């Protein structure tokens, strides 16, 4: 049975490799050699192999018989299917979030939009773009109040984020805010008109900046 420290190391290595894939530092189709990755991360090969197995289960890595592990490289048809599924999940998440979001979610949204303003001045920062993209999708899915929808969104985002764009995430944010405008009874709900209009204006500016 793995010790707590071994479990912690395995989780750290898994997260590091996942981040390298999502930021495209490990490119689609690239062979993943456990010895090289162990040297790069400063760990033994055992947690690397454990992490690669988990990444294969998540659909980020492909295990090829007698050839080792490779970063997944999807066909255009597979990507089309994934994006269609993502659209179904996220449109519903945005609309549920408009009904169930709390004031804390809107404060978190303000923080993310502040990061977007900074990122717009340096759009080539791929790692930061990935981070903010994940924050937007995760926030809207959490604000939906549906745990299963949140989990499904996280899984699909891990599989396609490295092929996506920040503009798509901001578009989902706009759907969320526009539904707030249309459906929240201002005066009796947790948000004021000023709250929503401020976020909407910031979201439009961010969308235009990245498209």
PDB file of C-alpha atoms in Angstrom:
ATOM      1  CA  UNK A   1       0.000   0.000   0.000  1.00  0.00           C
ATOM      2  CA  UNK A   2       1.367   3.420  -0.939  1.00  0.00           C
ATOM      3  CA  UNK A   3       2.360   5.728   1.924  1.00  0.00           C
ATOM      4  CA  UNK A   4       0.873   9.207   2.289  1.00  0.00           C
ATOM      5  CA  UNK A   5       4.121  10.775   1.077  1.00  0.00           C
ATOM      6  CA  UNK A   6       4.163   8.536  -2.004  1.00  0.00           C
ATOM      7  CA  UNK A   7       0.542   9.424  -2.756  1.00  0.00           C
ATOM      8  CA  UNK A   8       1.401  13.115  -2.432  1.00  0.00           C
ATOM      9  CA  UNK A   9       4.393  12.765  -4.760  1.00  0.00           C
ATOM     10  CA  UNK A  10       2.286  10.867  -7.302  1.00  0.00           C
ATOM     11  CA  UNK A  11      -0.318  13.632  -7.254  1.00  0.00           C
ATOM     12  CA  UNK A  12       2.314  16.342  -7.680  1.00  0.00           C
ATOM     13  CA  UNK A  13       3.916  14.535 -10.621  1.00  0.00           C
ATOM     14  CA  UNK A  14       0.510  13.930 -12.206  1.00  0.00           C
ATOM     15  CA  UNK A  15      -0.342  17.636 -11.901  1.00  0.00           C
ATOM     16  CA  UNK A  16       3.032  18.693 -13.324  1.00  0.00           C
ATOM     17  CA  UNK A  17       2.705  16.433 -16.360  1.00  0.00           C
ATOM     18  CA  UNK A  18      -0.916  17.466 -16.881  1.00  0.00           C
ATOM     19  CA  UNK A  19       0.107  21.125 -16.848  1.00  0.00           C
ATOM     20  CA  UNK A  20       2.902  20.466 -19.348  1.00  0.00           C
ATOM     21  CA  UNK A  21       0.402  18.833 -21.716  1.00  0.00           C
ATOM     22  CA  UNK A  22      -2.274  21.512 -21.306  1.00  0.00           C
ATOM     23  CA  UNK A  23       0.246  24.298 -21.932  1.00  0.00           C
ATOM     24  CA  UNK A  24       1.534  22.474 -25.051  1.00  0.00           C
ATOM     25  CA  UNK A  25       5.050  22.140 -23.664  1.00  0.00           C
ATOM     26  CA  UNK A  26       4.471  18.453 -24.331  1.00  0.00           C
ATOM     27  CA  UNK A  27       3.042  18.501 -27.834  1.00  0.00           C
ATOM     28  CA  UNK A  28       0.252  16.328 -29.308  1.00  0.00           C
ATOM     29  CA  UNK A  29       1.789  13.149 -30.732  1.00  0.00           C
ATOM     30  CA  UNK A  30       5.001  13.521 -28.711  1.00  0.00           C
ATOM     31  CA  UNK A  31       6.447  10.329 -27.236  1.00  0.00           C
ATOM     32  CA  UNK A  32       6.731  10.435 -23.448  1.00  0.00           C
ATOM     33  CA  UNK A  33       9.878   8.703 -22.221  1.00  0.00           C
ATOM     34  CA  UNK A  34       9.676   8.025 -18.492  1.00  0.00           C
ATOM     35  CA  UNK A  35      13.438   8.342 -18.000  1.00  0.00           C
ATOM     36  CA  UNK A  36      13.544  11.791 -19.616  1.00  0.00           C
ATOM     37  CA  UNK A  37      10.484  12.999 -17.726  1.00  0.00           C
ATOM     38  CA  UNK A  38      11.925  11.721 -14.443  1.00  0.00           C
ATOM     39  CA  UNK A  39      15.104  13.724 -15.066  1.00  0.00           C
ATOM     40  CA  UNK A  40      13.111  16.811 -16.058  1.00  0.00           C
ATOM     41  CA  UNK A  41      10.976  16.711 -12.901  1.00  0.00           C
ATOM     42  CA  UNK A  42      13.709  15.484 -10.574  1.00  0.00           C
ATOM     43  CA  UNK A  43      11.901  12.322  -9.458  1.00  0.00           C
ATOM     44  CA  UNK A  44      12.209   8.580  -9.951  1.00  0.00           C
ATOM     45  CA  UNK A  45      10.531   6.754 -12.817  1.00  0.00           C
ATOM     46  CA  UNK A  46       7.899   5.125 -10.565  1.00  0.00           C
ATOM     47  CA  UNK A  47       5.701   8.224 -10.006  1.00  0.00           C
ATOM     48  CA  UNK A  48       6.142   9.112 -13.686  1.00  0.00           C
ATOM     49  CA  UNK A  49       4.711   5.767 -14.742  1.00  0.00           C
ATOM     50  CA  UNK A  50       1.881   6.121 -12.241  1.00  0.00           C
ATOM     51  CA  UNK A  51       1.063   9.582 -13.593  1.00  0.00           C
ATOM     52  CA  UNK A  52       1.166   8.433 -17.209  1.00  0.00           C
ATOM     53  CA  UNK A  53      -1.332   5.687 -16.397  1.00  0.00           C
ATOM     54  CA  UNK A  54      -3.704   8.222 -14.820  1.00  0.00           C
ATOM     55  CA  UNK A  55      -3.302  10.611 -17.744  1.00  0.00           C
ATOM     56  CA  UNK A  56      -4.144   7.775 -20.136  1.00  0.00           C
ATOM     57  CA  UNK A  57      -7.362   7.139 -18.194  1.00  0.00           C
ATOM     58  CA  UNK A  58      -8.233  10.855 -18.507  1.00  0.00           C
ATOM     59  CA  UNK A  59      -7.690  10.809 -22.273  1.00  0.00           C
ATOM     60  CA  UNK A  60      -4.663  13.123 -22.301  1.00  0.00           C
ATOM     61  CA  UNK A  61      -2.130  10.366 -22.980  1.00  0.00           C
ATOM     62  CA  UNK A  62      -2.317   7.304 -25.213  1.00  0.00           C
ATOM     63  CA  UNK A  63      -0.693   3.987 -24.272  1.00  0.00           C
ATOM     64  CA  UNK A  64       0.482   2.220 -27.430  1.00  0.00           C
ATOM     65  CA  UNK A  65       1.251  -1.487 -27.220  1.00  0.00           C
ATOM     66  CA  UNK A  66       5.021  -2.107 -27.028  1.00  0.00           C
ATOM     67  CA  UNK A  67       5.709   1.514 -27.987  1.00  0.00           C
ATOM     68  CA  UNK A  68       5.083   3.402 -24.760  1.00  0.00           C
ATOM     69  CA  UNK A  69       3.082   6.534 -24.019  1.00  0.00           C
ATOM     70  CA  UNK A  70       2.288   9.434 -26.341  1.00  0.00           C
ATOM     71  CA  UNK A  71       0.451  12.719 -25.871  1.00  0.00           C
ATOM     72  CA  UNK A  72      -2.973  12.216 -27.435  1.00  0.00           C
ATOM     73  CA  UNK A  73      -3.418  13.570 -30.937  1.00  0.00           C
ATOM     74  CA  UNK A  74      -7.066  13.772 -31.919  1.00  0.00           C
ATOM     75  CA  UNK A  75      -8.479  13.556 -35.431  1.00  0.00           C
ATOM     76  CA  UNK A  76     -10.650  16.396 -36.725  1.00  0.00           C
ATOM     77  CA  UNK A  77     -13.728  14.175 -36.302  1.00  0.00           C
ATOM     78  CA  UNK A  78     -12.841  13.384 -32.682  1.00  0.00           C
ATOM     79  CA  UNK A  79     -12.259  17.064 -31.938  1.00  0.00           C
ATOM     80  CA  UNK A  80     -15.585  17.961 -33.514  1.00  0.00           C
ATOM     81  CA  UNK A  81     -17.347  15.419 -31.283  1.00  0.00           C
ATOM     82  CA  UNK A  82     -15.577  16.721 -28.167  1.00  0.00           C
ATOM     83  CA  UNK A  83     -16.418  20.346 -28.948  1.00  0.00           C
ATOM     84  CA  UNK A  84     -20.059  19.446 -29.553  1.00  0.00           C
ATOM     85  CA  UNK A  85     -20.216  17.680 -26.183  1.00  0.00           C
ATOM     86  CA  UNK A  86     -18.430  20.586 -24.514  1.00  0.00           C
ATOM     87  CA  UNK A  87     -20.938  23.039 -25.980  1.00  0.00           C
ATOM     88  CA  UNK A  88     -23.862  21.065 -24.548  1.00  0.00           C
ATOM     89  CA  UNK A  89     -22.269  20.951 -21.095  1.00  0.00           C
ATOM     90  CA  UNK A  90     -21.159  24.551 -20.921  1.00  0.00           C
ATOM     91  CA  UNK A  91     -24.235  26.248 -22.303  1.00  0.00           C
ATOM     92  CA  UNK A  92     -26.267  24.431 -19.658  1.00  0.00           C
ATOM     93  CA  UNK A  93     -23.670  25.219 -16.983  1.00  0.00           C
ATOM     94  CA  UNK A  94     -23.789  28.924 -17.868  1.00  0.00           C
ATOM     95  CA  UNK A  95     -27.567  29.017 -17.695  1.00  0.00           C
ATOM     96  CA  UNK A  96     -27.719  27.115 -14.409  1.00  0.00           C
ATOM     97  CA  UNK A  97     -25.041  29.420 -13.021  1.00  0.00           C
ATOM     98  CA  UNK A  98     -27.207  32.408 -13.892  1.00  0.00           C
ATOM     99  CA  UNK A  99     -29.906  30.900 -11.648  1.00  0.00           C
ATOM    100  CA  UNK A 100     -27.731  29.587  -8.815  1.00  0.00           C
ATOM    101  CA  UNK A 101     -24.604  31.772  -8.615  1.00  0.00           C
ATOM    102  CA  UNK A 102     -23.759  33.438  -5.299  1.00  0.00           C
ATOM    103  CA  UNK A 103     -22.209  36.831  -4.686  1.00  0.00           C
ATOM    104  CA  UNK A 104     -18.903  35.063  -3.918  1.00  0.00           C
ATOM    105  CA  UNK A 105     -18.905  33.702  -7.473  1.00  0.00           C
ATOM    106  CA  UNK A 106     -19.284  37.215  -8.860  1.00  0.00           C
ATOM    107  CA  UNK A 107     -16.384  38.436  -6.710  1.00  0.00           C
ATOM    108  CA  UNK A 108     -14.272  35.599  -8.066  1.00  0.00           C
ATOM    109  CA  UNK A 109     -15.342  36.588 -11.559  1.00  0.00           C
ATOM    110  CA  UNK A 110     -14.128  40.132 -10.909  1.00  0.00           C
ATOM    111  CA  UNK A 111     -10.724  38.731  -9.915  1.00  0.00           C
ATOM    112  CA  UNK A 112     -10.496  36.643 -13.080  1.00  0.00           C
ATOM    113  CA  UNK A 113     -11.427  39.634 -15.242  1.00  0.00           C
ATOM    114  CA  UNK A 114      -8.638  41.640 -13.599  1.00  0.00           C
ATOM    115  CA  UNK A 115      -6.230  38.900 -14.653  1.00  0.00           C
ATOM    116  CA  UNK A 116      -7.635  39.066 -18.177  1.00  0.00           C
ATOM    117  CA  UNK A 117      -6.848  42.775 -18.370  1.00  0.00           C
ATOM    118  CA  UNK A 118      -3.229  42.001 -17.548  1.00  0.00           C
ATOM    119  CA  UNK A 119      -3.122  39.033 -19.934  1.00  0.00           C
ATOM    120  CA  UNK A 120      -4.503  41.132 -22.787  1.00  0.00           C
ATOM    121  CA  UNK A 121      -1.274  43.157 -22.641  1.00  0.00           C
ATOM    122  CA  UNK A 122       0.772  39.964 -23.039  1.00  0.00           C
ATOM    123  CA  UNK A 123      -1.398  37.492 -25.035  1.00  0.00           C
ATOM    124  CA  UNK A 124       1.601  35.299 -25.910  1.00  0.00           C
ATOM    125  CA  UNK A 125       1.826  34.031 -22.328  1.00  0.00           C
ATOM    126  CA  UNK A 126       0.424  30.591 -23.169  1.00  0.00           C
ATOM    127  CA  UNK A 127       0.775  29.104 -19.674  1.00  0.00           C
ATOM    128  CA  UNK A 128      -1.138  31.971 -18.099  1.00  0.00           C
ATOM    129  CA  UNK A 129      -3.781  31.826 -20.824  1.00  0.00           C
ATOM    130  CA  UNK A 130      -4.364  28.152 -20.015  1.00  0.00           C
ATOM    131  CA  UNK A 131      -4.619  28.940 -16.304  1.00  0.00           C
ATOM    132  CA  UNK A 132      -7.183  31.716 -16.776  1.00  0.00           C
ATOM    133  CA  UNK A 133      -9.135  29.624 -19.293  1.00  0.00           C
ATOM    134  CA  UNK A 134      -9.467  26.838 -16.722  1.00  0.00           C
ATOM    135  CA  UNK A 135     -10.526  29.311 -14.039  1.00  0.00           C
ATOM    136  CA  UNK A 136     -13.381  30.644 -16.173  1.00  0.00           C
ATOM    137  CA  UNK A 137     -14.757  27.218 -17.116  1.00  0.00           C
ATOM    138  CA  UNK A 138     -14.373  25.903 -13.570  1.00  0.00           C
ATOM    139  CA  UNK A 139     -16.054  28.935 -12.012  1.00  0.00           C
ATOM    140  CA  UNK A 140     -19.112  28.742 -14.256  1.00  0.00           C
ATOM    141  CA  UNK A 141     -19.425  24.977 -13.743  1.00  0.00           C
ATOM    142  CA  UNK A 142     -19.153  25.352  -9.950  1.00  0.00           C
ATOM    143  CA  UNK A 143     -21.631  28.228  -9.913  1.00  0.00           C
ATOM    144  CA  UNK A 144     -24.154  25.991 -11.691  1.00  0.00           C
ATOM    145  CA  UNK A 145     -24.654  24.139  -8.412  1.00  0.00           C
ATOM    146  CA  UNK A 146     -24.644  20.777 -10.221  1.00  0.00           C
ATOM    147  CA  UNK A 147     -21.763  18.612  -8.969  1.00  0.00           C
ATOM    148  CA  UNK A 148     -22.016  16.055 -11.780  1.00  0.00           C
ATOM    149  CA  UNK A 149     -22.006  18.793 -14.410  1.00  0.00           C
ATOM    150  CA  UNK A 150     -18.965  20.359 -12.768  1.00  0.00           C
ATOM    151  CA  UNK A 151     -17.066  17.046 -12.828  1.00  0.00           C
ATOM    152  CA  UNK A 152     -17.988  16.331 -16.453  1.00  0.00           C
ATOM    153  CA  UNK A 153     -16.898  19.830 -17.487  1.00  0.00           C
ATOM    154  CA  UNK A 154     -13.502  19.434 -15.799  1.00  0.00           C
ATOM    155  CA  UNK A 155     -12.905  16.118 -17.556  1.00  0.00           C
ATOM    156  CA  UNK A 156     -13.821  17.386 -21.025  1.00  0.00           C
ATOM    157  CA  UNK A 157     -11.758  20.556 -20.535  1.00  0.00           C
ATOM    158  CA  UNK A 158      -8.674  18.530 -19.697  1.00  0.00           C
ATOM    159  CA  UNK A 159      -9.039  16.684 -22.994  1.00  0.00           C
ATOM    160  CA  UNK A 160      -9.485  19.677 -25.286  1.00  0.00           C
ATOM    161  CA  UNK A 161      -8.058  22.709 -23.511  1.00  0.00           C
ATOM    162  CA  UNK A 162      -4.729  22.539 -25.318  1.00  0.00           C
ATOM    163  CA  UNK A 163      -6.633  22.880 -28.612  1.00  0.00           C
ATOM    164  CA  UNK A 164      -8.992  25.623 -27.432  1.00  0.00           C
ATOM    165  CA  UNK A 165      -8.880  29.398 -27.181  1.00  0.00           C
ATOM    166  CA  UNK A 166      -9.508  31.828 -24.387  1.00  0.00           C
ATOM    167  CA  UNK A 167     -12.135  33.508 -26.534  1.00  0.00           C
ATOM    168  CA  UNK A 168     -14.392  30.450 -26.190  1.00  0.00           C
ATOM    169  CA  UNK A 169     -14.172  30.635 -22.396  1.00  0.00           C
ATOM    170  CA  UNK A 170     -14.991  34.334 -22.391  1.00  0.00           C
ATOM    171  CA  UNK A 171     -17.946  33.670 -24.686  1.00  0.00           C
ATOM    172  CA  UNK A 172     -19.325  31.217 -22.092  1.00  0.00           C
ATOM    173  CA  UNK A 173     -18.807  33.889 -19.451  1.00  0.00           C
ATOM    174  CA  UNK A 174     -20.892  36.298 -21.539  1.00  0.00           C
ATOM    175  CA  UNK A 175     -23.712  33.734 -21.864  1.00  0.00           C
ATOM    176  CA  UNK A 176     -23.668  33.440 -18.081  1.00  0.00           C
ATOM    177  CA  UNK A 177     -23.840  37.212 -17.521  1.00  0.00           C
ATOM    178  CA  UNK A 178     -26.437  37.818 -20.241  1.00  0.00           C
ATOM    179  CA  UNK A 179     -28.653  35.169 -18.649  1.00  0.00           C
ATOM    180  CA  UNK A 180     -28.198  36.988 -15.354  1.00  0.00           C
ATOM    181  CA  UNK A 181     -29.436  40.169 -17.026  1.00  0.00           C
ATOM    182  CA  UNK A 182     -32.435  38.346 -18.496  1.00  0.00           C
ATOM    183  CA  UNK A 183     -33.437  36.206 -15.551  1.00  0.00           C
ATOM    184  CA  UNK A 184     -32.332  37.584 -12.182  1.00  0.00           C
ATOM    185  CA  UNK A 185     -34.968  39.670 -10.357  1.00  0.00           C
ATOM    186  CA  UNK A 186     -32.826  42.659  -9.465  1.00  0.00           C
ATOM    187  CA  UNK A 187     -33.643  44.247  -6.141  1.00  0.00           C
ATOM    188  CA  UNK A 188     -34.602  40.933  -4.593  1.00  0.00           C
ATOM    189  CA  UNK A 189     -31.661  38.800  -5.690  1.00  0.00           C
ATOM    190  CA  UNK A 190     -27.987  38.745  -4.625  1.00  0.00           C
ATOM    191  CA  UNK A 191     -26.783  40.952  -7.521  1.00  0.00           C
ATOM    192  CA  UNK A 192     -27.376  44.584  -8.332  1.00  0.00           C
ATOM    193  CA  UNK A 193     -27.757  45.983 -11.832  1.00  0.00           C
ATOM    194  CA  UNK A 194     -24.383  47.700 -11.377  1.00  0.00           C
ATOM    195  CA  UNK A 195     -22.769  44.333 -10.483  1.00  0.00           C
ATOM    196  CA  UNK A 196     -23.946  42.629 -13.660  1.00  0.00           C
ATOM    197  CA  UNK A 197     -23.428  45.536 -16.053  1.00  0.00           C
ATOM    198  CA  UNK A 198     -19.866  45.946 -14.768  1.00  0.00           C
ATOM    199  CA  UNK A 199     -19.024  42.292 -15.376  1.00  0.00           C
ATOM    200  CA  UNK A 200     -20.772  42.333 -18.748  1.00  0.00           C
ATOM    201  CA  UNK A 201     -18.768  45.352 -19.913  1.00  0.00           C
ATOM    202  CA  UNK A 202     -15.482  43.793 -18.746  1.00  0.00           C
ATOM    203  CA  UNK A 203     -16.368  40.512 -20.415  1.00  0.00           C
ATOM    204  CA  UNK A 204     -17.097  42.183 -23.754  1.00  0.00           C
ATOM    205  CA  UNK A 205     -13.781  44.043 -23.633  1.00  0.00           C
ATOM    206  CA  UNK A 206     -11.936  40.810 -22.848  1.00  0.00           C
ATOM    207  CA  UNK A 207     -13.699  38.901 -25.642  1.00  0.00           C
ATOM    208  CA  UNK A 208     -12.795  41.555 -28.200  1.00  0.00           C
ATOM    209  CA  UNK A 209      -9.184  41.601 -26.978  1.00  0.00           C
ATOM    210  CA  UNK A 210      -8.709  37.873 -27.662  1.00  0.00           C
ATOM    211  CA  UNK A 211     -10.609  37.545 -30.946  1.00  0.00           C
TER     212      UNK A 211
END
